[in-house]
Amino acid sequence: MPVKFLKSYDSTTVFPPNSIQYDIFWMERIFHSRAATQSLLTPQLGNLDIQDYEAAMKFLPGAHRYYGTIGTGMGVTLAYAFRRRRWNNLRIGLFVLFGSVVGNGLGQFAHLAAHLNFVQSIQNLTGFEFALSNIRKETGIPFSRGPVILRYSVQNQSDDASAEDASYLPVATQQQKQVSKWDELRAINEHATKRSSWDTLRQQHERNHTGEKPEDHNDCFKMEKDRTTEQAEFDALLDKERNFK
């Protein structure tokens, strides 16, 4: 599921459906201890999955909130340890300040990465967001307007795209069926016409070969009439096919 990081947002910001807005400062302010986390999340077990509840109880009151301070202390310590003895106090002070800034930056990065990993581990986005909404109403403390980790699902967008593509299928299928049906009828007609013509020629050849003659004038007239009718039907089918093309 896609994840975005927003430095700030306001009341006009439109969030996608089925998403979670994870305000880092608000989360650390509300879930500042294990007791506070348990008292707020336990009533929301109907909305939270048990895996998400256990992960939140383990992470939210954890030591990640102190990563910035820890990084600053480590930066100062390392910078002072690697100072040169021949440096004057001003240069040492600037080097220690540089170490504190770098250490704090690394600590803040680790702090953000920890929150990001926690958000990505949430399994039930809808339930977790609904639980946070209830807690926000219960405490009366609004979001701090950033920074926010936004995680959302693209399932709805995929479903809409699939439905849009599927809407074209019946038309295409209907056209294919119409073409196939017409081809089938035309093949049957051509086969019947060819068969009738070939039967007529075969019968005429057999009569000529055996010397058989029509018994009377009525039979000859009837045979000639049948040939004329078949020839007319054959010509009509040819005209119909030309017009169709």
JSON list of N, CA and C in Angstrom, two decimals, residues 4-6 22 24 28 59 64-65 67-68 105-119 147-149:
[
{"chain": "A", "resi": 4, "resn": "LYS", "atom": "N", "xyz": [2.80, 8.12, 1.95]},
{"chain": "A", "resi": 4, "resn": "LYS", "atom": "CA", "xyz": [3.29, 9.47, 1.68]},
{"chain": "A", "resi": 4, "resn": "LYS", "atom": "C", "xyz": [3.59, 10.17, 2.99]},
{"chain": "A", "resi": 5, "resn": "PHE", "atom": "N", "xyz": [4.52, 11.11, 2.92]},
{"chain": "A", "resi": 5, "resn": "PHE", "atom": "CA", "xyz": [4.89, 11.91, 4.09]},
{"chain": "A", "resi": 5, "resn": "PHE", "atom": "C", "xyz": [4.51, 13.36, 3.81]},
{"chain": "A", "resi": 6, "resn": "LEU", "atom": "N", "xyz": [3.64, 13.92, 4.64]},
{"chain": "A", "resi": 6, "resn": "LEU", "atom": "CA", "xyz": [3.20, 15.30, 4.49]},
{"chain": "A", "resi": 6, "resn": "LEU", "atom": "C", "xyz": [3.80, 16.14, 5.62]},
{"chain": "A", "resi": 22, "resn": "TYR", "atom": "N", "xyz": [-1.60, 9.61, 10.03]},
{"chain": "A", "resi": 22, "resn": "TYR", "atom": "CA", "xyz": [-0.82, 9.35, 11.23]},
{"chain": "A", "resi": 22, "resn": "TYR", "atom": "C", "xyz": [-0.02, 10.60, 11.58]},
{"chain": "A", "resi": 24, "resn": "ILE", "atom": "N", "xyz": [2.41, 12.43, 13.69]},
{"chain": "A", "resi": 24, "resn": "ILE", "atom": "CA", "xyz": [3.47, 11.95, 14.57]},
{"chain": "A", "resi": 24, "resn": "ILE", "atom": "C", "xyz": [3.46, 12.68, 15.91]},
{"chain": "A", "resi": 28, "resn": "GLU", "atom": "N", "xyz": [2.55, 11.01, 19.71]},
{"chain": "A", "resi": 28, "resn": "GLU", "atom": "CA", "xyz": [3.46, 11.00, 20.85]},
{"chain": "A", "resi": 28, "resn": "GLU", "atom": "C", "xyz": [2.91, 11.80, 22.02]},
{"chain": "A", "resi": 59, "resn": "PHE", "atom": "N", "xyz": [4.94, -0.37, 20.61]},
{"chain": "A", "resi": 59, "resn": "PHE", "atom": "CA", "xyz": [5.71, 0.68, 19.95]},
{"chain": "A", "resi": 59, "resn": "PHE", "atom": "C", "xyz": [5.43, 2.07, 20.51]},
{"chain": "A", "resi": 64, "resn": "HIS", "atom": "N", "xyz": [11.52, 5.36, 21.02]},
{"chain": "A", "resi": 64, "resn": "HIS", "atom": "CA", "xyz": [11.75, 6.06, 19.76]},
{"chain": "A", "resi": 64, "resn": "HIS", "atom": "C", "xyz": [11.58, 7.58, 19.91]},
{"chain": "A", "resi": 65, "resn": "ARG", "atom": "N", "xyz": [10.75, 7.99, 20.87]},
{"chain": "A", "resi": 65, "resn": "ARG", "atom": "CA", "xyz": [10.51, 9.42, 21.06]},
{"chain": "A", "resi": 65, "resn": "ARG", "atom": "C", "xyz": [11.77, 10.15, 21.56]},
{"chain": "A", "resi": 67, "resn": "TYR", "atom": "N", "xyz": [14.90, 9.42, 20.35]},
{"chain": "A", "resi": 67, "resn": "TYR", "atom": "CA", "xyz": [16.01, 9.20, 19.42]},
{"chain": "A", "resi": 67, "resn": "TYR", "atom": "C", "xyz": [16.75, 10.51, 19.10]},
{"chain": "A", "resi": 68, "resn": "GLY", "atom": "N", "xyz": [16.01, 11.61, 19.02]},
{"chain": "A", "resi": 68, "resn": "GLY", "atom": "CA", "xyz": [16.66, 12.89, 18.73]},
{"chain": "A", "resi": 68, "resn": "GLY", "atom": "C", "xyz": [17.63, 13.30, 19.83]},
{"chain": "A", "resi": 105, "resn": "GLY", "atom": "N", "xyz": [20.28, 15.15, 13.80]},
{"chain": "A", "resi": 105, "resn": "GLY", "atom": "CA", "xyz": [19.68, 14.83, 12.50]},
{"chain": "A", "resi": 105, "resn": "GLY", "atom": "C", "xyz": [19.54, 13.34, 12.29]},
{"chain": "A", "resi": 106, "resn": "LEU", "atom": "N", "xyz": [20.58, 12.59, 12.65]},
{"chain": "A", "resi": 106, "resn": "LEU", "atom": "CA", "xyz": [20.50, 11.14, 12.53]},
{"chain": "A", "resi": 106, "resn": "LEU", "atom": "C", "xyz": [19.44, 10.56, 13.47]},
{"chain": "A", "resi": 107, "resn": "GLY", "atom": "N", "xyz": [19.36, 11.12, 14.67]},
{"chain": "A", "resi": 107, "resn": "GLY", "atom": "CA", "xyz": [18.35, 10.64, 15.62]},
{"chain": "A", "resi": 107, "resn": "GLY", "atom": "C", "xyz": [16.94, 10.91, 15.13]},
{"chain": "A", "resi": 108, "resn": "GLN", "atom": "N", "xyz": [16.72, 12.12, 14.56]},
{"chain": "A", "resi": 108, "resn": "GLN", "atom": "CA", "xyz": [15.39, 12.43, 14.03]},
{"chain": "A", "resi": 108, "resn": "GLN", "atom": "C", "xyz": [15.04, 11.55, 12.84]},
{"chain": "A", "resi": 109, "resn": "PHE", "atom": "N", "xyz": [16.01, 11.23, 12.03]},
{"chain": "A", "resi": 109, "resn": "PHE", "atom": "CA", "xyz": [15.78, 10.33, 10.90]},
{"chain": "A", "resi": 109, "resn": "PHE", "atom": "C", "xyz": [15.37, 8.94, 11.40]},
{"chain": "A", "resi": 110, "resn": "ALA", "atom": "N", "xyz": [16.08, 8.44, 12.41]},
{"chain": "A", "resi": 110, "resn": "ALA", "atom": "CA", "xyz": [15.73, 7.14, 12.99]},
{"chain": "A", "resi": 110, "resn": "ALA", "atom": "C", "xyz": [14.35, 7.20, 13.64]},
{"chain": "A", "resi": 111, "resn": "HIS", "atom": "N", "xyz": [14.04, 8.33, 14.25]},
{"chain": "A", "resi": 111, "resn": "HIS", "atom": "CA", "xyz": [12.73, 8.53, 14.87]},
{"chain": "A", "resi": 111, "resn": "HIS", "atom": "C", "xyz": [11.62, 8.44, 13.82]},
{"chain": "A", "resi": 112, "resn": "LEU", "atom": "N", "xyz": [11.79, 9.13, 12.70]},
{"chain": "A", "resi": 112, "resn": "LEU", "atom": "CA", "xyz": [10.80, 9.09, 11.62]},
{"chain": "A", "resi": 112, "resn": "LEU", "atom": "C", "xyz": [10.71, 7.70, 11.00]},
{"chain": "A", "resi": 113, "resn": "ALA", "atom": "N", "xyz": [11.85, 7.05, 10.81]},
{"chain": "A", "resi": 113, "resn": "ALA", "atom": "CA", "xyz": [11.84, 5.70, 10.23]},
{"chain": "A", "resi": 113, "resn": "ALA", "atom": "C", "xyz": [11.10, 4.71, 11.12]},
{"chain": "A", "resi": 114, "resn": "ALA", "atom": "N", "xyz": [11.22, 4.87, 12.44]},
{"chain": "A", "resi": 114, "resn": "ALA", "atom": "CA", "xyz": [10.51, 3.98, 13.36]},
{"chain": "A", "resi": 114, "resn": "ALA", "atom": "C", "xyz": [9.00, 4.14, 13.22]},
{"chain": "A", "resi": 115, "resn": "HIS", "atom": "N", "xyz": [8.52, 5.38, 13.15]},
{"chain": "A", "resi": 115, "resn": "HIS", "atom": "CA", "xyz": [7.09, 5.61, 12.96]},
{"chain": "A", "resi": 115, "resn": "HIS", "atom": "C", "xyz": [6.62, 5.08, 11.60]},
{"chain": "A", "resi": 116, "resn": "LEU", "atom": "N", "xyz": [7.44, 5.27, 10.58]},
{"chain": "A", "resi": 116, "resn": "LEU", "atom": "CA", "xyz": [7.07, 4.79, 9.25]},
{"chain": "A", "resi": 116, "resn": "LEU", "atom": "C", "xyz": [6.94, 3.27, 9.23]},
{"chain": "A", "resi": 117, "resn": "ASN", "atom": "N", "xyz": [7.87, 2.58, 9.86]},
{"chain": "A", "resi": 117, "resn": "ASN", "atom": "CA", "xyz": [7.79, 1.12, 9.92]},
{"chain": "A", "resi": 117, "resn": "ASN", "atom": "C", "xyz": [6.55, 0.66, 10.68]},
{"chain": "A", "resi": 118, "resn": "PHE", "atom": "N", "xyz": [6.19, 1.39, 11.73]},
{"chain": "A", "resi": 118, "resn": "PHE", "atom": "CA", "xyz": [4.99, 1.03, 12.48]},
{"chain": "A", "resi": 118, "resn": "PHE", "atom": "C", "xyz": [3.73, 1.22, 11.63]},
{"chain": "A", "resi": 119, "resn": "VAL", "atom": "N", "xyz": [3.65, 2.32, 10.92]},
{"chain": "A", "resi": 119, "resn": "VAL", "atom": "CA", "xyz": [2.48, 2.57, 10.07]},
{"chain": "A", "resi": 119, "resn": "VAL", "atom": "C", "xyz": [2.37, 1.50, 8.99]},
{"chain": "A", "resi": 147, "resn": "PRO", "atom": "N", "xyz": [4.02, 16.98, 11.24]},
{"chain": "A", "resi": 147, "resn": "PRO", "atom": "CA", "xyz": [4.07, 16.17, 10.02]},
{"chain": "A", "resi": 147, "resn": "PRO", "atom": "C", "xyz": [3.17, 14.92, 10.10]},
{"chain": "A", "resi": 148, "resn": "VAL", "atom": "N", "xyz": [2.72, 14.45, 8.94]},
{"chain": "A", "resi": 148, "resn": "VAL", "atom": "CA", "xyz": [1.75, 13.36, 8.88]},
{"chain": "A", "resi": 148, "resn": "VAL", "atom": "C", "xyz": [2.27, 12.28, 7.93]},
{"chain": "A", "resi": 149, "resn": "ILE", "atom": "N", "xyz": [2.12, 11.04, 8.35]},
{"chain": "A", "resi": 149, "resn": "ILE", "atom": "CA", "xyz": [2.37, 9.89, 7.48]},
{"chain": "A", "resi": 149, "resn": "ILE", "atom": "C", "xyz": [1.01, 9.44, 6.95]}
]
